[in-house]
mmCIF file with all atom_site columns, C-alpha atoms in Angstrom:
data_model
loop_
_atom_site.group_PDB
_atom_site.id
_atom_site.type_symbol
_atom_site.label_atom_id
_atom_site.label_alt_id
_atom_site.label_comp_id
_atom_site.label_asym_id
_atom_site.label_entity_id
_atom_site.label_seq_id
_atom_site.pdbx_PDB_ins_code
_atom_site.Cartn_x
_atom_site.Cartn_y
_atom_site.Cartn_z
_atom_site.occupancy
_atom_site.B_iso_or_equiv
_atom_site.pdbx_formal_charge
_atom_site.auth_seq_id
_atom_site.auth_comp_id
_atom_site.auth_asym_id
_atom_site.auth_atom_id
_atom_site.pdbx_PDB_model_num
ATOM 1   C CA . GLN A 1 1   ? 0.205   0.143  -0.076  1.00 81.00 ? 10  GLN A CA 1
ATOM 2   C CA . VAL A 1 2   ? 1.220   3.701  -0.626  1.00 87.00 ? 11  VAL A CA 1
ATOM 3   C CA . GLN A 1 3   ? -0.140  6.645  1.312   1.00 92.00 ? 12  GLN A CA 1
ATOM 4   C CA . LEU A 1 4   ? 0.275   10.064 -0.534  1.00 95.00 ? 13  LEU A CA 1
ATOM 5   C CA . VAL A 1 5   ? 0.109   13.361 0.835   1.00 96.00 ? 14  VAL A CA 1
ATOM 6   C CA . GLU A 1 6   ? -0.414  16.821 -1.242  1.00 97.00 ? 15  GLU A CA 1
ATOM 7   C CA . SER A 1 7   ? 0.210   20.274 0.034   1.00 98.00 ? 16  SER A CA 1
ATOM 8   C CA . GLY A 1 8   ? 0.819   23.495 -1.411  1.00 98.00 ? 17  GLY A CA 1
ATOM 9   C CA . GLY A 1 9   ? -2.723  24.861 -2.670  1.00 98.00 ? 18  GLY A CA 1
ATOM 10  C CA . GLY A 1 10  ? -4.264  27.921 -1.249  1.00 98.00 ? 19  GLY A CA 1
ATOM 11  C CA . LEU A 1 11  ? -5.772  31.305 -2.647  1.00 98.00 ? 20  LEU A CA 1
ATOM 12  C CA . VAL A 1 12  ? -4.106  32.879 -5.431  1.00 98.00 ? 21  VAL A CA 1
ATOM 13  C CA . GLN A 1 13  ? -5.106  35.751 -7.803  1.00 98.00 ? 22  GLN A CA 1
ATOM 14  C CA . THR A 1 14  ? -5.417  35.137 -11.660 1.00 98.00 ? 23  THR A CA 1
ATOM 15  C CA . GLY A 1 15  ? -1.670  35.043 -13.013 1.00 98.00 ? 24  GLY A CA 1
ATOM 16  C CA . GLY A 1 16  ? -0.104  33.880 -9.917  1.00 98.00 ? 25  GLY A CA 1
ATOM 17  C CA . SER A 1 17  ? 1.830   30.668 -9.361  1.00 98.00 ? 26  SER A CA 1
ATOM 18  C CA . LEU A 1 18  ? 1.829   27.760 -6.729  1.00 98.00 ? 27  LEU A CA 1
ATOM 19  C CA . ARG A 1 19  ? 3.663   24.679 -6.140  1.00 98.00 ? 28  ARG A CA 1
ATOM 20  C CA . LEU A 1 20  ? 1.749   21.801 -4.911  1.00 98.00 ? 29  LEU A CA 1
ATOM 21  C CA . SER A 1 21  ? 3.912   18.657 -3.468  1.00 98.00 ? 30  SER A CA 1
ATOM 22  C CA . CYS A 1 22  ? 3.070   15.014 -3.036  1.00 97.00 ? 31  CYS A CA 1
ATOM 23  C CA . VAL A 1 23  ? 4.657   12.941 0.139   1.00 96.00 ? 32  VAL A CA 1
ATOM 24  C CA . ALA A 1 24  ? 4.877   8.926  -0.703  1.00 93.00 ? 33  ALA A CA 1
ATOM 25  C CA . SER A 1 25  ? 4.942   6.778  1.904   1.00 88.00 ? 34  SER A CA 1
ATOM 26  C CA . ARG A 1 26  ? 6.853   3.986  0.200   1.00 69.00 ? 35  ARG A CA 1
ATOM 27  C CA . ARG A 1 27  ? 10.244  5.156  0.366   1.00 63.00 ? 36  ARG A CA 1
ATOM 28  C CA . ARG A 1 28  ? 12.318  2.286  -0.862  1.00 64.00 ? 37  ARG A CA 1
ATOM 29  C CA . THR A 1 29  ? 10.526  1.972  -4.196  1.00 77.00 ? 38  THR A CA 1
ATOM 30  C CA . PHE A 1 30  ? 9.280   5.695  -4.905  1.00 77.00 ? 39  PHE A CA 1
ATOM 31  C CA . GLY A 1 31  ? 11.469  5.851  -8.090  1.00 80.00 ? 40  GLY A CA 1
ATOM 32  C CA . THR A 1 32  ? 10.235  2.620  -9.309  1.00 85.00 ? 41  THR A CA 1
ATOM 33  C CA . TYR A 1 33  ? 6.699   3.822  -10.509 1.00 91.00 ? 42  TYR A CA 1
ATOM 34  C CA . ALA A 1 34  ? 5.249   6.485  -12.441 1.00 95.00 ? 43  ALA A CA 1
ATOM 35  C CA . MET A 1 35  ? 2.814   9.449  -11.039 1.00 95.00 ? 44  MET A CA 1
ATOM 36  C CA . GLY A 1 36  ? 0.207   11.766 -12.056 1.00 97.00 ? 45  GLY A CA 1
ATOM 37  C CA . TRP A 1 37  ? -1.483  14.835 -10.843 1.00 98.00 ? 46  TRP A CA 1
ATOM 38  C CA . PHE A 1 38  ? -5.184  15.191 -11.841 1.00 98.00 ? 47  PHE A CA 1
ATOM 39  C CA . ARG A 1 39  ? -7.829  17.517 -10.558 1.00 98.00 ? 48  ARG A CA 1
ATOM 40  C CA . GLN A 1 40  ? -11.664 17.807 -9.932  1.00 98.00 ? 49  GLN A CA 1
ATOM 41  C CA . ALA A 1 41  ? -13.707 21.046 -9.506  1.00 97.00 ? 50  ALA A CA 1
ATOM 42  C CA . PRO A 1 42  ? -17.224 21.309 -8.413  1.00 93.00 ? 51  PRO A CA 1
ATOM 43  C CA . GLY A 1 43  ? -19.701 19.484 -10.080 1.00 95.00 ? 52  GLY A CA 1
ATOM 44  C CA . LYS A 1 44  ? -17.479 17.919 -12.408 1.00 97.00 ? 53  LYS A CA 1
ATOM 45  C CA . GLU A 1 45  ? -15.313 14.585 -13.307 1.00 97.00 ? 54  GLU A CA 1
ATOM 46  C CA . ARG A 1 46  ? -11.991 14.479 -11.924 1.00 98.00 ? 55  ARG A CA 1
ATOM 47  C CA . GLU A 1 47  ? -9.605  15.045 -14.986 1.00 98.00 ? 56  GLU A CA 1
ATOM 48  C CA . PHE A 1 48  ? -6.132  14.286 -16.159 1.00 98.00 ? 57  PHE A CA 1
ATOM 49  C CA . VAL A 1 49  ? -3.743  17.259 -15.529 1.00 98.00 ? 58  VAL A CA 1
ATOM 50  C CA . ALA A 1 50  ? 0.094   15.785 -15.926 1.00 98.00 ? 59  ALA A CA 1
ATOM 51  C CA . ALA A 1 51  ? 2.049   12.568 -15.265 1.00 97.00 ? 60  ALA A CA 1
ATOM 52  C CA . ILE A 1 52  ? 5.819   11.372 -15.245 1.00 97.00 ? 61  ILE A CA 1
ATOM 53  C CA . ASN A 1 53  ? 7.825   8.431  -15.506 1.00 95.00 ? 62  ASN A CA 1
ATOM 54  C CA . TRP A 1 54  ? 9.536   6.583  -12.914 1.00 93.00 ? 63  TRP A CA 1
ATOM 55  C CA . ASN A 1 55  ? 12.610  8.376  -13.129 1.00 93.00 ? 64  ASN A CA 1
ATOM 56  C CA . GLY A 1 56  ? 11.253  12.039 -14.167 1.00 94.00 ? 65  GLY A CA 1
ATOM 57  C CA . GLY A 1 57  ? 12.635  11.643 -17.776 1.00 94.00 ? 66  GLY A CA 1
ATOM 58  C CA . ARG A 1 58  ? 8.944   11.584 -19.730 1.00 96.00 ? 67  ARG A CA 1
ATOM 59  C CA . THR A 1 59  ? 6.227   13.566 -19.110 1.00 97.00 ? 68  THR A CA 1
ATOM 60  C CA . VAL A 1 60  ? 2.756   14.430 -20.518 1.00 97.00 ? 69  VAL A CA 1
ATOM 61  C CA . TYR A 1 61  ? 0.588   17.025 -19.727 1.00 98.00 ? 70  TYR A CA 1
ATOM 62  C CA . ALA A 1 62  ? -3.327  17.748 -20.479 1.00 98.00 ? 71  ALA A CA 1
ATOM 63  C CA . ASP A 1 63  ? -3.512  20.727 -23.306 1.00 97.00 ? 72  ASP A CA 1
ATOM 64  C CA . SER A 1 64  ? -5.014  23.140 -20.597 1.00 97.00 ? 73  SER A CA 1
ATOM 65  C CA . ALA A 1 65  ? -1.373  22.508 -18.416 1.00 98.00 ? 74  ALA A CA 1
ATOM 66  C CA . LYS A 1 66  ? 0.519   22.828 -21.440 1.00 96.00 ? 75  LYS A CA 1
ATOM 67  C CA . ASP A 1 67  ? 3.320   25.766 -21.077 1.00 95.00 ? 76  ASP A CA 1
ATOM 68  C CA . ARG A 1 68  ? 1.738   26.565 -17.304 1.00 98.00 ? 77  ARG A CA 1
ATOM 69  C CA . PHE A 1 69  ? 2.611   23.573 -15.127 1.00 98.00 ? 78  PHE A CA 1
ATOM 70  C CA . THR A 1 70  ? 5.460   21.563 -15.071 1.00 98.00 ? 79  THR A CA 1
ATOM 71  C CA . ILE A 1 71  ? 4.916   17.872 -13.301 1.00 98.00 ? 80  ILE A CA 1
ATOM 72  C CA . SER A 1 72  ? 8.679   16.802 -11.613 1.00 98.00 ? 81  SER A CA 1
ATOM 73  C CA . ARG A 1 73  ? 9.958   14.387 -9.330  1.00 96.00 ? 82  ARG A CA 1
ATOM 74  C CA . ASP A 1 74  ? 12.557  14.245 -6.618  1.00 95.00 ? 83  ASP A CA 1
ATOM 75  C CA . ASN A 1 75  ? 13.258  10.445 -5.816  1.00 92.00 ? 84  ASN A CA 1
ATOM 76  C CA . ALA A 1 76  ? 15.577  11.027 -2.955  1.00 91.00 ? 85  ALA A CA 1
ATOM 77  C CA . LYS A 1 77  ? 12.909  13.130 -1.177  1.00 93.00 ? 86  LYS A CA 1
ATOM 78  C CA . ASN A 1 78  ? 9.700   10.842 -2.289  1.00 93.00 ? 87  ASN A CA 1
ATOM 79  C CA . THR A 1 79  ? 8.469   13.666 -3.506  1.00 95.00 ? 88  THR A CA 1
ATOM 80  C CA . LEU A 1 80  ? 6.469   14.596 -6.199  1.00 97.00 ? 89  LEU A CA 1
ATOM 81  C CA . TYR A 1 81  ? 5.688   18.253 -7.358  1.00 98.00 ? 90  TYR A CA 1
ATOM 82  C CA . LEU A 1 82  ? 3.290   20.143 -9.736  1.00 98.00 ? 91  LEU A CA 1
ATOM 83  C CA . GLN A 1 83  ? 4.669   24.049 -10.378 1.00 98.00 ? 92  GLN A CA 1
ATOM 84  C CA . MET A 1 84  ? 1.837   25.923 -11.428 1.00 98.00 ? 93  MET A CA 1
ATOM 85  C CA . ASN A 1 85  ? 2.165   29.387 -13.305 1.00 98.00 ? 94  ASN A CA 1
ATOM 86  C CA . SER A 1 86  ? -0.235  31.886 -15.036 1.00 98.00 ? 95  SER A CA 1
ATOM 87  C CA . LEU A 1 87  ? -2.902  30.380 -12.946 1.00 98.00 ? 96  LEU A CA 1
ATOM 88  C CA . LYS A 1 88  ? -6.233  31.272 -14.012 1.00 98.00 ? 97  LYS A CA 1
ATOM 89  C CA . PRO A 1 89  ? -10.336 31.189 -12.288 1.00 97.00 ? 98  PRO A CA 1
ATOM 90  C CA . GLU A 1 90  ? -10.645 27.960 -14.343 1.00 97.00 ? 99  GLU A CA 1
ATOM 91  C CA . ASP A 1 91  ? -7.638  26.418 -12.728 1.00 98.00 ? 100 ASP A CA 1
ATOM 92  C CA . THR A 1 92  ? -9.659  26.168 -9.263  1.00 98.00 ? 101 THR A CA 1
ATOM 93  C CA . ALA A 1 93  ? -10.396 22.922 -8.367  1.00 98.00 ? 102 ALA A CA 1
ATOM 94  C CA . VAL A 1 94  ? -8.972  20.101 -5.881  1.00 98.00 ? 103 VAL A CA 1
ATOM 95  C CA . TYR A 1 95  ? -5.838  18.963 -6.761  1.00 98.00 ? 104 TYR A CA 1
ATOM 96  C CA . TYR A 1 96  ? -5.200  14.898 -6.268  1.00 98.00 ? 105 TYR A CA 1
ATOM 97  C CA . CYS A 1 97  ? -1.804  13.015 -6.665  1.00 98.00 ? 106 CYS A CA 1
ATOM 98  C CA . ALA A 1 98  ? -1.859  9.246  -7.921  1.00 96.00 ? 107 ALA A CA 1
ATOM 99  C CA . VAL A 1 99  ? 0.319   6.395  -8.595  1.00 94.00 ? 108 VAL A CA 1
ATOM 100 C CA . ASP A 1 100 ? 0.751   3.865  -10.797 1.00 94.00 ? 109 ASP A CA 1
ATOM 101 C CA . LEU A 1 101 ? 1.956   0.799  -10.074 1.00 89.00 ? 110 LEU A CA 1
ATOM 102 C CA . GLN A 1 102 ? 1.735   -1.013 -13.067 1.00 90.00 ? 111 GLN A CA 1
ATOM 103 C CA . SER A 1 103 ? 3.494   0.495  -15.702 1.00 86.00 ? 112 SER A CA 1
ATOM 104 C CA . PRO A 1 104 ? 6.665   2.372  -14.675 1.00 83.00 ? 113 PRO A CA 1
ATOM 105 C CA . SER A 1 105 ? 7.091   4.085  -17.832 1.00 85.00 ? 114 SER A CA 1
ATOM 106 C CA . GLY A 1 106 ? 3.906   4.643  -18.354 1.00 78.00 ? 115 GLY A CA 1
ATOM 107 C CA . LEU A 1 107 ? 2.330   7.904  -19.086 1.00 92.00 ? 116 LEU A CA 1
ATOM 108 C CA . ARG A 1 108 ? -1.325  7.020  -18.483 1.00 94.00 ? 117 ARG A CA 1
ATOM 109 C CA . LEU A 1 109 ? -4.403  9.696  -18.260 1.00 95.00 ? 118 LEU A CA 1
ATOM 110 C CA . ARG A 1 110 ? -7.329  7.986  -17.056 1.00 96.00 ? 119 ARG A CA 1
ATOM 111 C CA . THR A 1 111 ? -8.125  7.795  -13.548 1.00 96.00 ? 120 THR A CA 1
ATOM 112 C CA . TYR A 1 112 ? -8.900  4.156  -13.388 1.00 96.00 ? 121 TYR A CA 1
ATOM 113 C CA . GLU A 1 113 ? -5.334  3.609  -14.587 1.00 95.00 ? 122 GLU A CA 1
ATOM 114 C CA . TYR A 1 114 ? -4.052  4.125  -10.989 1.00 95.00 ? 123 TYR A CA 1
ATOM 115 C CA . ASP A 1 115 ? -3.770  2.536  -7.995  1.00 93.00 ? 124 ASP A CA 1
ATOM 116 C CA . TYR A 1 116 ? -3.771  4.902  -4.970  1.00 93.00 ? 125 TYR A CA 1
ATOM 117 C CA . TRP A 1 117 ? -4.745  8.659  -4.626  1.00 96.00 ? 126 TRP A CA 1
ATOM 118 C CA . GLY A 1 118 ? -3.839  11.101 -1.726  1.00 97.00 ? 127 GLY A CA 1
ATOM 119 C CA . GLN A 1 119 ? -6.813  13.257 -0.490  1.00 97.00 ? 128 GLN A CA 1
ATOM 120 C CA . GLY A 1 120 ? -6.420  16.114 -2.130  1.00 98.00 ? 129 GLY A CA 1
ATOM 121 C CA . THR A 1 121 ? -5.485  19.747 -2.061  1.00 98.00 ? 130 THR A CA 1
ATOM 122 C CA . GLN A 1 122 ? -7.755  23.124 -2.635  1.00 98.00 ? 131 GLN A CA 1
ATOM 123 C CA . VAL A 1 123 ? -6.509  25.117 -5.253  1.00 98.00 ? 132 VAL A CA 1
ATOM 124 C CA . THR A 1 124 ? -8.361  28.601 -5.722  1.00 98.00 ? 133 THR A CA 1
ATOM 125 C CA . VAL A 1 125 ? -7.677  31.246 -8.455  1.00 98.00 ? 134 VAL A CA 1
ATOM 126 C CA . SER A 1 126 ? -9.529  34.183 -7.751  1.00 97.00 ? 135 SER A CA 1
ATOM 127 C CA . SER A 1 127 ? -10.571 36.541 -10.389 1.00 91.00 ? 136 SER A CA 1
#
């Protein structure tokens, strides 16, 4: 089992930045699996934001996140990051990190392809 704890959310004005962090409990094997960020706005389905492979060498982004968000990981610190710049009101959502134990190299986009989830961190962007 893997426990994930997100942090870094908050209230920010349009155009501002936030960096989300996700710490995983499974220290010794953290560097062997892919991870992703998703978000869920009120009344909407959870949607893909970004994913990263086991060593950080490959990433993929949703169109809404390209050129504004950067996913990265520090395997020595057991931590996944999401740097979010140029934030917009439509980025307001609860952000979740998730781990994909099945495909270390995979950059998968669907919620059912991930095995464990964090509790989420709220991001609110004011206009």
